[in-house]
Coordinates of C-alpha atoms in Angstrom, one line a residue:
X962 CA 0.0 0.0 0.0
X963 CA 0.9 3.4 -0.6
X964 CA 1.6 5.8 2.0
X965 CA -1.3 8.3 3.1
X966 CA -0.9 12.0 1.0
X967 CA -2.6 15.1 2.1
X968 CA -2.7 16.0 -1.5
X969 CA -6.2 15.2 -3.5
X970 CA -5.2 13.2 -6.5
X971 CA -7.0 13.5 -10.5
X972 CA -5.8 9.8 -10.3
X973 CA -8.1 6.6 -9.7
X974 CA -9.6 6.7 -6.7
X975 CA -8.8 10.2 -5.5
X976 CA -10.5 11.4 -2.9
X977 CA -12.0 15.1 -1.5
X978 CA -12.6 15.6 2.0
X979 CA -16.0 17.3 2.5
X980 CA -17.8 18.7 5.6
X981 CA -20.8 18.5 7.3
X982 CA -22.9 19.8 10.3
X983 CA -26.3 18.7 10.8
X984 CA -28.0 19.6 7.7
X985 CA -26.0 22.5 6.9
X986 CA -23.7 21.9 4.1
X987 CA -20.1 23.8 3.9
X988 CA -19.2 24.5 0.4
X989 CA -21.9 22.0 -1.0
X990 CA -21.3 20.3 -4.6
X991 CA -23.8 19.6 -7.2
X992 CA -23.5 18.4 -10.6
X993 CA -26.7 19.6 -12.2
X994 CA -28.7 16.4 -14.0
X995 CA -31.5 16.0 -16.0
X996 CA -33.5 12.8 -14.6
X997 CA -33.7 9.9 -17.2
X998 CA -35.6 7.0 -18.2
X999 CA -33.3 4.5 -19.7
X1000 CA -30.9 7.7 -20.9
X1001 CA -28.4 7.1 -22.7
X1002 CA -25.9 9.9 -21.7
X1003 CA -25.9 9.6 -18.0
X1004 CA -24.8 12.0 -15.6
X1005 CA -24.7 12.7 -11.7
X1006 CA -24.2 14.4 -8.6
X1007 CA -23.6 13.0 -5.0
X1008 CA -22.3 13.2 -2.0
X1009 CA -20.3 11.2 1.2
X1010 CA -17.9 8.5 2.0
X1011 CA -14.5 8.0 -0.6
X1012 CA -11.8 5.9 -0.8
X1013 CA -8.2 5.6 -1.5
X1014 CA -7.2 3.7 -4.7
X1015 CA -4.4 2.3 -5.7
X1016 CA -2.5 4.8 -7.3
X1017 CA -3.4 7.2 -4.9
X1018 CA -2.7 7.5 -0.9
X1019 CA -4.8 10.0 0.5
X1020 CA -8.3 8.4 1.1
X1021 CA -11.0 11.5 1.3
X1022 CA -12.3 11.8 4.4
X1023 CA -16.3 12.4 4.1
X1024 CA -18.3 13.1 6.9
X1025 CA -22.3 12.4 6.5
X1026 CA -25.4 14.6 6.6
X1027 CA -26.1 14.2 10.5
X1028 CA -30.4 14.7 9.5
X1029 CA -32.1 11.4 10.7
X1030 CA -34.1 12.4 7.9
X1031 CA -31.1 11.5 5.3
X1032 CA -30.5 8.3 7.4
X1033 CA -33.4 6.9 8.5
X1034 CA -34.4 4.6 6.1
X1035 CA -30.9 3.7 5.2
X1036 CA -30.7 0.3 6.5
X1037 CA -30.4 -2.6 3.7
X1038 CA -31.0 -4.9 6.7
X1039 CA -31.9 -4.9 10.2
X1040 CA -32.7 -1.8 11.7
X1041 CA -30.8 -0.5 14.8
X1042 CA -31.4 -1.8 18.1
X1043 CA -30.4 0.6 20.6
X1044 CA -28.2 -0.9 23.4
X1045 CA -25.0 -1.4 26.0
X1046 CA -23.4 -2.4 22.8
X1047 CA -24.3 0.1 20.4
X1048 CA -21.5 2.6 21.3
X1049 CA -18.8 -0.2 21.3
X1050 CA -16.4 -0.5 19.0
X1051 CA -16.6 -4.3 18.0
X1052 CA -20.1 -3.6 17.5
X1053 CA -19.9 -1.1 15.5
X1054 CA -18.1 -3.5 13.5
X1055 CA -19.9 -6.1 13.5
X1056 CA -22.8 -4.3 11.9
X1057 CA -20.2 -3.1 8.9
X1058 CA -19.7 -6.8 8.4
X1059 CA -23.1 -7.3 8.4
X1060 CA -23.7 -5.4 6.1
X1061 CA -20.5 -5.6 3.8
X1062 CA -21.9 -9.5 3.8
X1063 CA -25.3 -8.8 2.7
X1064 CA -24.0 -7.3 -0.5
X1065 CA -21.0 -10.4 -0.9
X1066 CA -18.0 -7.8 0.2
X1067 CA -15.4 -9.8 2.6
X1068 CA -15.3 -8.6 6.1
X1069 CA -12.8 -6.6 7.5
X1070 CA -10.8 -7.3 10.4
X1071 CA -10.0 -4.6 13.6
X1072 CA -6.9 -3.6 14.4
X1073 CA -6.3 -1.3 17.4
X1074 CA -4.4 1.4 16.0
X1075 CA -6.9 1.9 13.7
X1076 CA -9.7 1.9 16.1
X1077 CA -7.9 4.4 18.3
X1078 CA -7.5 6.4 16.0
X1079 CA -10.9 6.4 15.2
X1080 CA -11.8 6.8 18.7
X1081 CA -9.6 10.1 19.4
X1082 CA -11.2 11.7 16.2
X1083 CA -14.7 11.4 17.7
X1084 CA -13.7 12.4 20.5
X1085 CA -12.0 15.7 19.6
X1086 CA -14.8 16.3 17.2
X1087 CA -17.3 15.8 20.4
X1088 CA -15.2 17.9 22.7
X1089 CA -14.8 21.0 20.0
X1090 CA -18.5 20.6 19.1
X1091 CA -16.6 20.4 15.8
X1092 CA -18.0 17.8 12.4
X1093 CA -14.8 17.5 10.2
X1094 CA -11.5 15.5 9.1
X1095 CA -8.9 17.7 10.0
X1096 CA -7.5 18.8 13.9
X1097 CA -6.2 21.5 15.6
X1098 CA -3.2 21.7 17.0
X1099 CA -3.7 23.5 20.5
X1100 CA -7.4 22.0 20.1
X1101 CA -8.7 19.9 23.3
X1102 CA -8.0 16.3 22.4
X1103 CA -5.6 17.0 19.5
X1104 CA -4.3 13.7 18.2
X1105 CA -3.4 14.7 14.7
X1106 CA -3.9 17.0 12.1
X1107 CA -5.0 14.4 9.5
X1108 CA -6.3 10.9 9.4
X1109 CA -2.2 9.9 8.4
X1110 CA -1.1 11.7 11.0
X1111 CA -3.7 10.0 13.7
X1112 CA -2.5 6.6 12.5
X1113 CA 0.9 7.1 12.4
X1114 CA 0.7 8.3 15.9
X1115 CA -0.5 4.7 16.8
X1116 CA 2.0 2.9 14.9
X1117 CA 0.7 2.8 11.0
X1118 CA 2.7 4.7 9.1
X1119 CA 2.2 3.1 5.7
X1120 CA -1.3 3.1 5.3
X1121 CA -3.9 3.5 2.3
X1122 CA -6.5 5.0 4.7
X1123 CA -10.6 7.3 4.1
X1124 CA -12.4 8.3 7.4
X1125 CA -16.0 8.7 7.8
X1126 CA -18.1 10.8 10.2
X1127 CA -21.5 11.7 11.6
X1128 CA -23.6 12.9 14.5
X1129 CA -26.2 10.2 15.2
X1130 CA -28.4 8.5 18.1
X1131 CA -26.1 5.8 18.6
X1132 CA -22.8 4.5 17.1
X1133 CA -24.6 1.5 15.4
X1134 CA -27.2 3.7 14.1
X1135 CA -24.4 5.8 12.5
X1136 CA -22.6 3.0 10.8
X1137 CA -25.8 2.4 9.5
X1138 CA -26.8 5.8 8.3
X1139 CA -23.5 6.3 6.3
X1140 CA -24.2 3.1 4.3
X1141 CA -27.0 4.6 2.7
X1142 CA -25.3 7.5 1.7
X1143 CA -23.4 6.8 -1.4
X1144 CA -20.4 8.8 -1.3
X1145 CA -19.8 7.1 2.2
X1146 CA -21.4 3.8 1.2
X1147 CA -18.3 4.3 -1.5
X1148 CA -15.5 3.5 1.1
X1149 CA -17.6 1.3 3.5
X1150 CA -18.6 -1.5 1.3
X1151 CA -15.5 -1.3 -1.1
X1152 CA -14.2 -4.9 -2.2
X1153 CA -10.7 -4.0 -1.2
X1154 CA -11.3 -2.6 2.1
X1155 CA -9.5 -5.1 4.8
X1156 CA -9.3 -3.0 8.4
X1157 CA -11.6 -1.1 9.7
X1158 CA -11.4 1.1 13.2
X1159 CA -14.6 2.8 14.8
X1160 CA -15.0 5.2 17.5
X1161 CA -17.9 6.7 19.2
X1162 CA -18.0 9.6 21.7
X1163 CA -20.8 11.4 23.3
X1164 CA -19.9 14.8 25.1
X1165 CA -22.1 18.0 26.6
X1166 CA -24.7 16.7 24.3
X1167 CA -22.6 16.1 21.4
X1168 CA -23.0 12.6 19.6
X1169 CA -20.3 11.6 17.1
X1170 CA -19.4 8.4 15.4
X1171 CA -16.1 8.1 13.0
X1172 CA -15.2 5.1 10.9
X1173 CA -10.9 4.6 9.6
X1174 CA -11.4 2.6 6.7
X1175 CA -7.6 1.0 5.5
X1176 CA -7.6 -0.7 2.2
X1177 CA -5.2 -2.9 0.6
X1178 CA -5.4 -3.1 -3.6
X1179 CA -2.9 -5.7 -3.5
X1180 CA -4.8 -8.5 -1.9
X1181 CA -7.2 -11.0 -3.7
X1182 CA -10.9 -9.0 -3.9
X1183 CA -14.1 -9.7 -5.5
X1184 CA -14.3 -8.5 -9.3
X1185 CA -17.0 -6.4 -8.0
X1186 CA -19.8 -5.6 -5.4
X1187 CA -23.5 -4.7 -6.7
X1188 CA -25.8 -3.0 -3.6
X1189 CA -27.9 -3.5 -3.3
X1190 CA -27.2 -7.4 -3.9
X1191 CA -29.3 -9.7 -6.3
X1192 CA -32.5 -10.3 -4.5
X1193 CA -31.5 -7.9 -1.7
X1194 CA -35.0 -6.2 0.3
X1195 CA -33.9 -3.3 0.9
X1196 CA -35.6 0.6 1.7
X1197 CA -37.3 1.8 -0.5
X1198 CA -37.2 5.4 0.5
X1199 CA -34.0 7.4 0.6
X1200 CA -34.0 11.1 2.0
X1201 CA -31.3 12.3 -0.9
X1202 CA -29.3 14.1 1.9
X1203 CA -26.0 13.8 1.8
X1204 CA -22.8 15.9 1.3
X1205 CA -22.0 16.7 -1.5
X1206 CA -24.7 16.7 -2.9
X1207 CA -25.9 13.2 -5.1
X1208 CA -29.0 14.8 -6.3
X1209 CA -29.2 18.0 -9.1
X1210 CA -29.8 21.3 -8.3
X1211 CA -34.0 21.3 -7.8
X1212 CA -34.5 17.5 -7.4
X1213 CA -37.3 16.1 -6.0
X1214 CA -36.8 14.4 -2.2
X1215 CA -36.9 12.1 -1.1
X1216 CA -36.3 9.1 -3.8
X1217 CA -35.1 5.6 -4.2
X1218 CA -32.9 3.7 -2.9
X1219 CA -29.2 3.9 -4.1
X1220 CA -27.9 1.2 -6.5
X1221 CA -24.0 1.1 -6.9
X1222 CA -21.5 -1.3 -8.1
X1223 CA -17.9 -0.8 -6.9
X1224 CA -15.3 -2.3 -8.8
X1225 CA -12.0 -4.2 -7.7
X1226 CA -8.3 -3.2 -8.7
X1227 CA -8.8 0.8 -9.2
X1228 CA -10.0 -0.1 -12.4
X1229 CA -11.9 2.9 -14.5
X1230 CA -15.5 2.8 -15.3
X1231 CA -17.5 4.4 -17.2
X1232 CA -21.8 4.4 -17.4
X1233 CA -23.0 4.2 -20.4
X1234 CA -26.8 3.1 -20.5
X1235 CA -28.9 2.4 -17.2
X1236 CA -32.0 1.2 -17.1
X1237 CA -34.5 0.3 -13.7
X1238 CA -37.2 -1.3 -14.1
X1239 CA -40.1 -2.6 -11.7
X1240 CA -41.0 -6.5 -12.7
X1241 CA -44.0 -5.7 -14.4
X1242 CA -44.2 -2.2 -14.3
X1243 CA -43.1 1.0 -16.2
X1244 CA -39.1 2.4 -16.2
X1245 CA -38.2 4.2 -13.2
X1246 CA -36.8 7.9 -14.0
X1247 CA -33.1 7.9 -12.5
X1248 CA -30.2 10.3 -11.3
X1249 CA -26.6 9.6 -12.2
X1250 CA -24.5 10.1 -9.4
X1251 CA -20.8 12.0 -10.4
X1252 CA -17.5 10.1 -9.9
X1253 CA -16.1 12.5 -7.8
X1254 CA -13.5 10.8 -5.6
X1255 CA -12.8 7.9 -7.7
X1256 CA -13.3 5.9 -11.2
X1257 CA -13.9 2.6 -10.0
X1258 CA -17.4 2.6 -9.3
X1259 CA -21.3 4.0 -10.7
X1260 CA -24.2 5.1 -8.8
X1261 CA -27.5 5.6 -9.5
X1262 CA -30.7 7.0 -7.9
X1263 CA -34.2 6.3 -8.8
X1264 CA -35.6 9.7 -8.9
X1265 CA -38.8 9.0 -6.8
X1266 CA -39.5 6.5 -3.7
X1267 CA -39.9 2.5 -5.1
X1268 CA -43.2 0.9 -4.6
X1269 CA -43.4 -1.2 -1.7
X1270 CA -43.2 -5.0 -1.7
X1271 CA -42.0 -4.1 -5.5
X1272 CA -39.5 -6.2 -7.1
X1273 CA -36.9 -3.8 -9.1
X1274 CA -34.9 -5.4 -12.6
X1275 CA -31.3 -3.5 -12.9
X1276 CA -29.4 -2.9 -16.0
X1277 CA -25.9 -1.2 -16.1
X1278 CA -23.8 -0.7 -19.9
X1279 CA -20.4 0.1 -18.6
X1280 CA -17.0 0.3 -19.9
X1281 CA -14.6 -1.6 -17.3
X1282 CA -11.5 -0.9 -17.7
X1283 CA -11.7 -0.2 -21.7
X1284 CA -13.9 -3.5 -22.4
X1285 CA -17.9 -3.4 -22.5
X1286 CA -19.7 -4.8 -19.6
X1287 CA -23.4 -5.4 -18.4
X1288 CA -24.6 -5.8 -14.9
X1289 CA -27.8 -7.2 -14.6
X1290 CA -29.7 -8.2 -11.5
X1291 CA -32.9 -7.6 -9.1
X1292 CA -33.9 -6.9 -5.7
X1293 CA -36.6 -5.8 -3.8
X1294 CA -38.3 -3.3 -2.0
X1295 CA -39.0 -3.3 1.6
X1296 CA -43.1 -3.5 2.1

């Protein structure tokens, strides 16, 4: 792995840290886009979690829309349970993996540095009623100016490395509010992500969760991860908040459910037709989602809410790498 840069990269994979408090957005991003039915000349806009590549060292560190509004129906699975555990780091984990499985991405492992790390962020961030990537120096629980920095501190030096953050009820609900989001969903269910670290802090009424994210584009990967998965129930309702912003200027909110596919080996893609379709049913109008931390992956968003209990046919013309590809697959709609 390449060692962590604070430079933002044009290459593969490069990454843009963005900010976010509550629903206010700092320097917002949109890419304005003209919803389609089965266009032809796609294009997008979003907003949340990057990742590093493999050319490239800095991983972007997003931080998530902290509305419950932008969350709340994020879940692909089960829905948070409040408890002793939810603020626990192995928990926290535990639901990453739970969800990285649901959509056939390996698990990654813990590592105490990383979690540390992790840990010291949110609590800084709690502490200086601050939502963000970068520290302080002089700041109350400065631990490093940058995510490289923080992990260097504890030992990782050399490390291919994204962060994540939000303000949310509980640390479990948090993991599971960024997955929805598909800038931070990006990093989170990434087929070459290995270690992940999480930390969870709760000060003078503050709430913050942050996720370290380390990934290794040297080690064997799946060819790709689809999310949601083949025959996947999943929410049909997503709040389109999220920063930068995945939606064009004007768009209708909230809409569907985000459909990505993340390719292994920081391999370029590129969208070329998209169609959704409900079995048995009309075309669903769509919004392209921009690459705009990396090249190995497409998002879209169906432009209105699904149906229900409605079953949902996928088709994605890409260009992997230079060669023609189709992805092709179902899921469903929660009822």
């Amino acid at each position: 792995m390449r060692r962590v840069s604070t430079a933002l990269t044009l290459l593969p994979f490069a990454l843009v840290v963005v900010l976010a408090i509550g629903l206010a957005i700092a320097g917002r991003l949109s890419t304005p886009d003209a919803v389609r039915v089965a266009s032809s000349t796609p294009t997008q806009s979003a907003d949340i979690a990057p990742t590093p590549s493999a050319a490239s060292s800095e991983t972007a560190s997003p931080v998530a829309s902290s509305s419950p509004s932008a969350t709340a129906t994020a879940s692909p699975s089960a829905s948070a349970t409040v408890s002793s555990l939810a603020n626990d780091a192995s928990e926290m984990l535990r639901v990453h993996n739970a969800l990285r499985s649901a959509v056939g991405a390996p698990a990654v492992r813990a590592d105490d540095r990383v979690t540390a790390a992790a840990q010291q962020h949110a609590e800084y961030l709690a502490r200086n009623n601050a939502l963000g990537h970068d520290e302080v120096p002089g700041s109350p629980g400065f631990s490093g100016v940058f995510v490289r920095d923080r992990l260097a501190a504890q030992g990782l030096s050399d490390a291919n490395a994204s962060e994540v953050a939000t303000s949310f009820s509980s640390g479990t609900d948090g993991v599971r509010s960024l997955w929805v989001l598909p800038y931070h969903r990006l990093g989170l269910m990434h087929p070459q992500a290995v270690v992940a670290g999480w930390g969870h802090a709760e000060m003078s009424g503050r709430t913050i969760t942050v996720g370290v994210i380390v990934y290794d584009f040297a080690a064997s990967a799946p060819d790709r991860v689809r999310a949601p998965a083949p025959d996947q129930r999943v929410a049909g309702t997503y709040s389109g908040e999220e920063i930068p912003d995945v939606l064009p200027a004007g768009a209708s909110r909230p809409v569907g459910y985000p459909i990505m596919v993340v390719y292994s080996t920081a391999r370029a893609v590129d969208l070329r037709t998209a169609r959704v379709t409900q079995v048995g049913g009309p075309d669903f109008a769509y919004h392209v989602v921009p690459q705009l931390y990396e090249r190995d992956y497409v998002a879209v968003i169906p432009a209105a809410p699904l149906v229900p209990g409605a079953r949902y046919h996928v088709r994605l013309e890409l260009t992997v790498a230079g060669a023609d590809a189709v992805e092709e697959w179902e899921f469903e709609a929660e009822r």
